PDB file of C-alpha atoms in Angstrom:
ATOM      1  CA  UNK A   1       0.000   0.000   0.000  1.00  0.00           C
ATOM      2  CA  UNK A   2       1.086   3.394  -0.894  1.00  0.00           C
ATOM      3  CA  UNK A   3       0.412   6.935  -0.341  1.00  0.00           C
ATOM      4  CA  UNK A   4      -1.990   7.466  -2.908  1.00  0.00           C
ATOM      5  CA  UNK A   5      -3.620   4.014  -1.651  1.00  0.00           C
ATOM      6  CA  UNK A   6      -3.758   5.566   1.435  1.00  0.00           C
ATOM      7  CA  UNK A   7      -5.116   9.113   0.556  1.00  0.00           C
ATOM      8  CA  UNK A   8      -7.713   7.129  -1.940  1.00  0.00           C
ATOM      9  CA  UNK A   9      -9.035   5.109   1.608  1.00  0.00           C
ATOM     10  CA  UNK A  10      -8.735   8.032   3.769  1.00  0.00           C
ATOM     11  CA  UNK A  11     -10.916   9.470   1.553  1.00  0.00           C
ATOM     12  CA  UNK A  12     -13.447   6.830   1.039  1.00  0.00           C
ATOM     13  CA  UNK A  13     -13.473   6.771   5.299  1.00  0.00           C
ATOM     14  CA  UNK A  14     -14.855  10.356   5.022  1.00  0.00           C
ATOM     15  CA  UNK A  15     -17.338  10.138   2.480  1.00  0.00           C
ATOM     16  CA  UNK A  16     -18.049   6.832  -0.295  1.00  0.00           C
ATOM     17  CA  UNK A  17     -20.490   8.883  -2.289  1.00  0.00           C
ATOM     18  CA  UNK A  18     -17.756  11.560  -3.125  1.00  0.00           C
ATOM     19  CA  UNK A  19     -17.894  11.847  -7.283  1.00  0.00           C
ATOM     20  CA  UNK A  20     -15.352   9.696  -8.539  1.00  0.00           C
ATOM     21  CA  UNK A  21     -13.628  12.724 -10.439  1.00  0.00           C
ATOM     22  CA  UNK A  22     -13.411  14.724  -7.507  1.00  0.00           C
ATOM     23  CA  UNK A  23     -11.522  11.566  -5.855  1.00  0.00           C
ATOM     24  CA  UNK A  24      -9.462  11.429  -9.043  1.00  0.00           C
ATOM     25  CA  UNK A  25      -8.064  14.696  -8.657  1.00  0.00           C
ATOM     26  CA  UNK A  26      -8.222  14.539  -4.518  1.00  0.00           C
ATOM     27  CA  UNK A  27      -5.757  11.778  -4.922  1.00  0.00           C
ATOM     28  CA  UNK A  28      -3.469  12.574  -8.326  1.00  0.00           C
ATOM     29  CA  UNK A  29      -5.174  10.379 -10.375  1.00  0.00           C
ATOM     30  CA  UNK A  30      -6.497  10.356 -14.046  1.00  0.00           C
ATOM     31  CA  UNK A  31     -10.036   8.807 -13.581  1.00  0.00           C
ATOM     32  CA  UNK A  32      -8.577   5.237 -15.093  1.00  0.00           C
ATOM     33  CA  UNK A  33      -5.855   4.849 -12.656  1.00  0.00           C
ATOM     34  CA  UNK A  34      -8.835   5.667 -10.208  1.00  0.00           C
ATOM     35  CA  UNK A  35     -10.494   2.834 -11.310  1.00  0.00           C
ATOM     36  CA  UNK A  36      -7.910   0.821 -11.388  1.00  0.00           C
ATOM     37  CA  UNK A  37      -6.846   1.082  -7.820  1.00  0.00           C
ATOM     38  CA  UNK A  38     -10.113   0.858  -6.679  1.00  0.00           C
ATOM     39  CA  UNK A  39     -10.634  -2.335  -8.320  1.00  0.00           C
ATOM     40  CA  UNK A  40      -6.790  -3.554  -7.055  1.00  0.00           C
ATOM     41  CA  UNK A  41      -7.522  -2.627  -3.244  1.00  0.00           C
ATOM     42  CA  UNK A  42     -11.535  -4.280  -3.849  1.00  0.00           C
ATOM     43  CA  UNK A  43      -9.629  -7.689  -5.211  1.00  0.00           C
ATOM     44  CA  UNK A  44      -6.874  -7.809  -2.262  1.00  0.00           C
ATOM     45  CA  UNK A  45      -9.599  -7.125  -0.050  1.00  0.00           C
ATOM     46  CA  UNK A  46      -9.084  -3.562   1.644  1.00  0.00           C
ATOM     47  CA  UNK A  47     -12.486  -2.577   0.146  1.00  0.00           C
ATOM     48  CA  UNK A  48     -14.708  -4.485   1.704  1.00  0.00           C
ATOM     49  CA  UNK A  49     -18.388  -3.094   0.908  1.00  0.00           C
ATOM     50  CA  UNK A  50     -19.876   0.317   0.432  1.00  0.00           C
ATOM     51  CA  UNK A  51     -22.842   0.786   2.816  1.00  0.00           C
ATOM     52  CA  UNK A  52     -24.843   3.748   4.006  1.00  0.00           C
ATOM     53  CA  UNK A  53     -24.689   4.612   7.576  1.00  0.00           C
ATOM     54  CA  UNK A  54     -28.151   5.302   9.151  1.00  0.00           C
ATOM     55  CA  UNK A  55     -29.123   7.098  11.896  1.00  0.00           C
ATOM     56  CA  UNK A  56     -30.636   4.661  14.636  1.00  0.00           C
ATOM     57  CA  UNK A  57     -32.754   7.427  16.118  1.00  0.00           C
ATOM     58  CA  UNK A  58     -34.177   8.458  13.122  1.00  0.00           C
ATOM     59  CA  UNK A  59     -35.853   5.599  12.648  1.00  0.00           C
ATOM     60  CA  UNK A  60     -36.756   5.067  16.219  1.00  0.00           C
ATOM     61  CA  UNK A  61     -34.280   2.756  17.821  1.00  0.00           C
ATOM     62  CA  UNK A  62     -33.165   4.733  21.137  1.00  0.00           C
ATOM     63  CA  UNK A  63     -31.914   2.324  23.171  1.00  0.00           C
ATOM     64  CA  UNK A  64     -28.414   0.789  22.397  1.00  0.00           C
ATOM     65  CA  UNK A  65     -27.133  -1.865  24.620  1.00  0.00           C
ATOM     66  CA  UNK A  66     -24.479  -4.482  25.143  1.00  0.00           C
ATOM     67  CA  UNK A  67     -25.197  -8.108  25.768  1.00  0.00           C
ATOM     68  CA  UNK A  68     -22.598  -9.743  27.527  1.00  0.00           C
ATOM     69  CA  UNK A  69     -22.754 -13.643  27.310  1.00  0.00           C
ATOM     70  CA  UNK A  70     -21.679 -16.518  29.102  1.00  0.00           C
ATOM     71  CA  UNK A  71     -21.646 -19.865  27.551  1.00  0.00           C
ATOM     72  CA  UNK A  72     -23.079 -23.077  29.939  1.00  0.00           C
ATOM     73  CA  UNK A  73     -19.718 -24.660  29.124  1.00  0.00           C
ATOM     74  CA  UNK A  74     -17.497 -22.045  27.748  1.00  0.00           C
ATOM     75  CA  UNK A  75     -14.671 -24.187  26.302  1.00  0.00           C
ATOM     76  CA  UNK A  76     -16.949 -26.086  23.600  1.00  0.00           C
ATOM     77  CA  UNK A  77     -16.174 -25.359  20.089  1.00  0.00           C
ATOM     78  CA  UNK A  78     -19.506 -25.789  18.740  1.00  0.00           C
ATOM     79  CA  UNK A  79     -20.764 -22.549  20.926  1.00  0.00           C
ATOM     80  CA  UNK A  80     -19.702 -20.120  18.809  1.00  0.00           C
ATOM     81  CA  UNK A  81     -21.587 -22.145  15.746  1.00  0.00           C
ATOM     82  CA  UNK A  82     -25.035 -22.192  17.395  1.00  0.00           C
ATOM     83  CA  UNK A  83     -24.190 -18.705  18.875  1.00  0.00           C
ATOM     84  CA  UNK A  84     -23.464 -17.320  15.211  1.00  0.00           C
ATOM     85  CA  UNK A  85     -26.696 -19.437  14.524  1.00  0.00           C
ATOM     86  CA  UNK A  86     -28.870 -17.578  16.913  1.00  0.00           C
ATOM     87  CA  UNK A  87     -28.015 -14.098  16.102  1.00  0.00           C
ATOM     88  CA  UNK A  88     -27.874 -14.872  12.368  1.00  0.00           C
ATOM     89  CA  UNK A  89     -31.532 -13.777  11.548  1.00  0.00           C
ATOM     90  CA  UNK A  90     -31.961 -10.744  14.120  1.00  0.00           C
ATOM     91  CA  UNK A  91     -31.680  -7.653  12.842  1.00  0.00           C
ATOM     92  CA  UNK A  92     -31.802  -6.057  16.247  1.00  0.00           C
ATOM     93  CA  UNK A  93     -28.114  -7.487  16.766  1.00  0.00           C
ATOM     94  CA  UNK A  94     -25.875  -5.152  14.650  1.00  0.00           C
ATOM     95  CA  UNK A  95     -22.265  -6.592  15.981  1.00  0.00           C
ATOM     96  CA  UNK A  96     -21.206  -9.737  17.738  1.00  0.00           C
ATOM     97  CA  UNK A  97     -17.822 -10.717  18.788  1.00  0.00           C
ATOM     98  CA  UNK A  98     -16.571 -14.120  20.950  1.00  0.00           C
ATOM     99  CA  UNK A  99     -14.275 -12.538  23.938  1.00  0.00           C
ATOM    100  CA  UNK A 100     -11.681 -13.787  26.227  1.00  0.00           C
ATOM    101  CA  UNK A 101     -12.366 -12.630  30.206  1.00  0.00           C
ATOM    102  CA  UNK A 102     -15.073 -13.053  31.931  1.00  0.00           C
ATOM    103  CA  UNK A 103     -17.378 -13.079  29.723  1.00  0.00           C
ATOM    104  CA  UNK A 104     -17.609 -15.444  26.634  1.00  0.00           C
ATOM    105  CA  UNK A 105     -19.238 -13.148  23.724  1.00  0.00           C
ATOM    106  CA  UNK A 106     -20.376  -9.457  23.745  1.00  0.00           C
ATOM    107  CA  UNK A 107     -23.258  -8.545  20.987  1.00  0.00           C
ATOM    108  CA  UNK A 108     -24.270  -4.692  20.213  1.00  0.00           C
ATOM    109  CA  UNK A 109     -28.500  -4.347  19.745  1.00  0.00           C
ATOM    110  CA  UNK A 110     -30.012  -1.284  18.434  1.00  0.00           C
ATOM    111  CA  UNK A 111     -33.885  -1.664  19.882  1.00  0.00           C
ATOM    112  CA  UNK A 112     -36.745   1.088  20.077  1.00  0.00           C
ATOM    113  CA  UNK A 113     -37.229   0.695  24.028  1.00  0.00           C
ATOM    114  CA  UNK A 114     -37.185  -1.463  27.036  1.00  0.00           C
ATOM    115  CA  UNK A 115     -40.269  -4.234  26.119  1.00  0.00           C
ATOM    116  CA  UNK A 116     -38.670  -4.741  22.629  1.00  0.00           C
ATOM    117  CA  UNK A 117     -35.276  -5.356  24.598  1.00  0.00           C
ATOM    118  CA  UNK A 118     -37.063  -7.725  26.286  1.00  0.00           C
ATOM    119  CA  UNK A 119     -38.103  -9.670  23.549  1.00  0.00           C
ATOM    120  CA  UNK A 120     -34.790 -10.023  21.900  1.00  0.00           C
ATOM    121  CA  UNK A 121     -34.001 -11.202  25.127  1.00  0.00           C
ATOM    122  CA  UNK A 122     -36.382 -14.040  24.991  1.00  0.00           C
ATOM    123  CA  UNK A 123     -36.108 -14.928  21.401  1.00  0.00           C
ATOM    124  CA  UNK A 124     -32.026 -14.950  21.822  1.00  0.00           C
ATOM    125  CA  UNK A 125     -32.603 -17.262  24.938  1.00  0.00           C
ATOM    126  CA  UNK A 126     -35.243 -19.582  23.124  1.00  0.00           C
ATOM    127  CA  UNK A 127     -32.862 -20.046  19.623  1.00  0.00           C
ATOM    128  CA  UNK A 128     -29.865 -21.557  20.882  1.00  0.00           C
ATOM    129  CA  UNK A 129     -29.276 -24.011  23.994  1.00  0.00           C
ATOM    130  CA  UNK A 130     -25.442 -22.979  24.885  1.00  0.00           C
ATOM    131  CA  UNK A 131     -25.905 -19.003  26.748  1.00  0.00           C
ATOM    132  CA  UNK A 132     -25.947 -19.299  30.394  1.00  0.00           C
ATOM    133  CA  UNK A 133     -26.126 -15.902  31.312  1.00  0.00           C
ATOM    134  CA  UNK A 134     -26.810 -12.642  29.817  1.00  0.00           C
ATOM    135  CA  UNK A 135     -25.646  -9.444  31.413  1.00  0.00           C
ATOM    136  CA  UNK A 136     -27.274  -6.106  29.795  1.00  0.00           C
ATOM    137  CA  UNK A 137     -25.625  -2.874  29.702  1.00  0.00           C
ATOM    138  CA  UNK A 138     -27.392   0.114  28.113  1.00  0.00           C
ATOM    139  CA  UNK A 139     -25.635   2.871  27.069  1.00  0.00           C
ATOM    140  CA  UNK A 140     -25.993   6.473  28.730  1.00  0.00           C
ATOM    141  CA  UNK A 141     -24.561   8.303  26.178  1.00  0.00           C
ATOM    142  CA  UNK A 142     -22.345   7.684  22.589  1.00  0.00           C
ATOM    143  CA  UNK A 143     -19.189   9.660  23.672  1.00  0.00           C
ATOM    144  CA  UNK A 144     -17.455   8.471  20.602  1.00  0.00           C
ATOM    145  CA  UNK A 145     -18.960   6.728  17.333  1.00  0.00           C
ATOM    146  CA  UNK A 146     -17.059   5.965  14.598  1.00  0.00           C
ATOM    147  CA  UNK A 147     -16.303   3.934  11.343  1.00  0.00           C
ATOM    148  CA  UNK A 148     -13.145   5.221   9.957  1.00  0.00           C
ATOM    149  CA  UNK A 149     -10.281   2.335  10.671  1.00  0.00           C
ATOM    150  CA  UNK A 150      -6.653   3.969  11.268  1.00  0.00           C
ATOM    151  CA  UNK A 151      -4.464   3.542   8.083  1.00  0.00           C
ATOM    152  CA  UNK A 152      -1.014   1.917   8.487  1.00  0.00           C
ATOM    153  CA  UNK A 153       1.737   4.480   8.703  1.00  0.00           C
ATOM    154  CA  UNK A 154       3.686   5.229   5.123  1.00  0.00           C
ATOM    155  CA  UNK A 155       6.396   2.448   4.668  1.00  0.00           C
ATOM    156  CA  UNK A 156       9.987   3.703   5.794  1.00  0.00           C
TER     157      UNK A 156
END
């Protein structure tokens, strides 16, 4: 990766909808070595997907919370399989990572208030047969939100 790779993601980060001649030029590019950067950093897999990001509270879903889960028996390989299972098909569940600590997997749910919490809660419990225990932490406030990933340093 080089500096212009670099400027060309930077400036994707900001804003994916920028006109692709106005990245050109950002980045010192005629508008076919644009495209064929874009297509070299899609292929070795920098560029992932190009998504909108939505506002959750716009379309009603004020509460944001963190599940953190505990696994019956936390050392069996087929618990992340049923766990990826159960949270497959909710929409409600916008992240999900397995953890090491004290707690076995930590999921981030976007829901519209307290009783449709609750009914993630029971749908989550009643699709799988490997969570113990679910702690649930809502959050107060967003004190930082982002989606722009640090870019490695130029090479030396």
């Amino acid at each position: 990766m080089d500096a212009i790779d670099r400027r060309l993601l930077a400036a994707l980060q900001r804003d994916a909808e920028i006109n692709r001649t106005g990245l050109a030029r950002e980045v010192g590019l005629s508008p076919a070595g644009l495209h064929k950067r874009l297509a070299r950093l899609k292929q070795q897999g920098y560029l992932q997907r190009t998504v909108a990001l939505l506002d959750r509270r716009s379309l009603g879903l004020d509460l944001l919370c963190f599940l953190l889960v505990t696994f019956r028996a936390n050392l069996r390989f087929e618990n992340q399989d049923e766990l990826r299972r159960a949270v497959a098909d909710l929409p409600h569940v916008l992240e999900c990572y397995t953890l090491t600590g004290t707690s076995d997997a930590i999921l981030k749910v976007a829901v519209r208030d307290h009783g449709e919490l609750r009914d993630l809660l029971q749908i989550l419990g009643q699709a799988q047969n490997v969570i113990d225990r679910v702690q649930t932490c809502v959050a107060l406030e967003e004190v930082k939100v982002g989606s722009e990933l640090p870019l490695p340093a130029a090479d030396g």
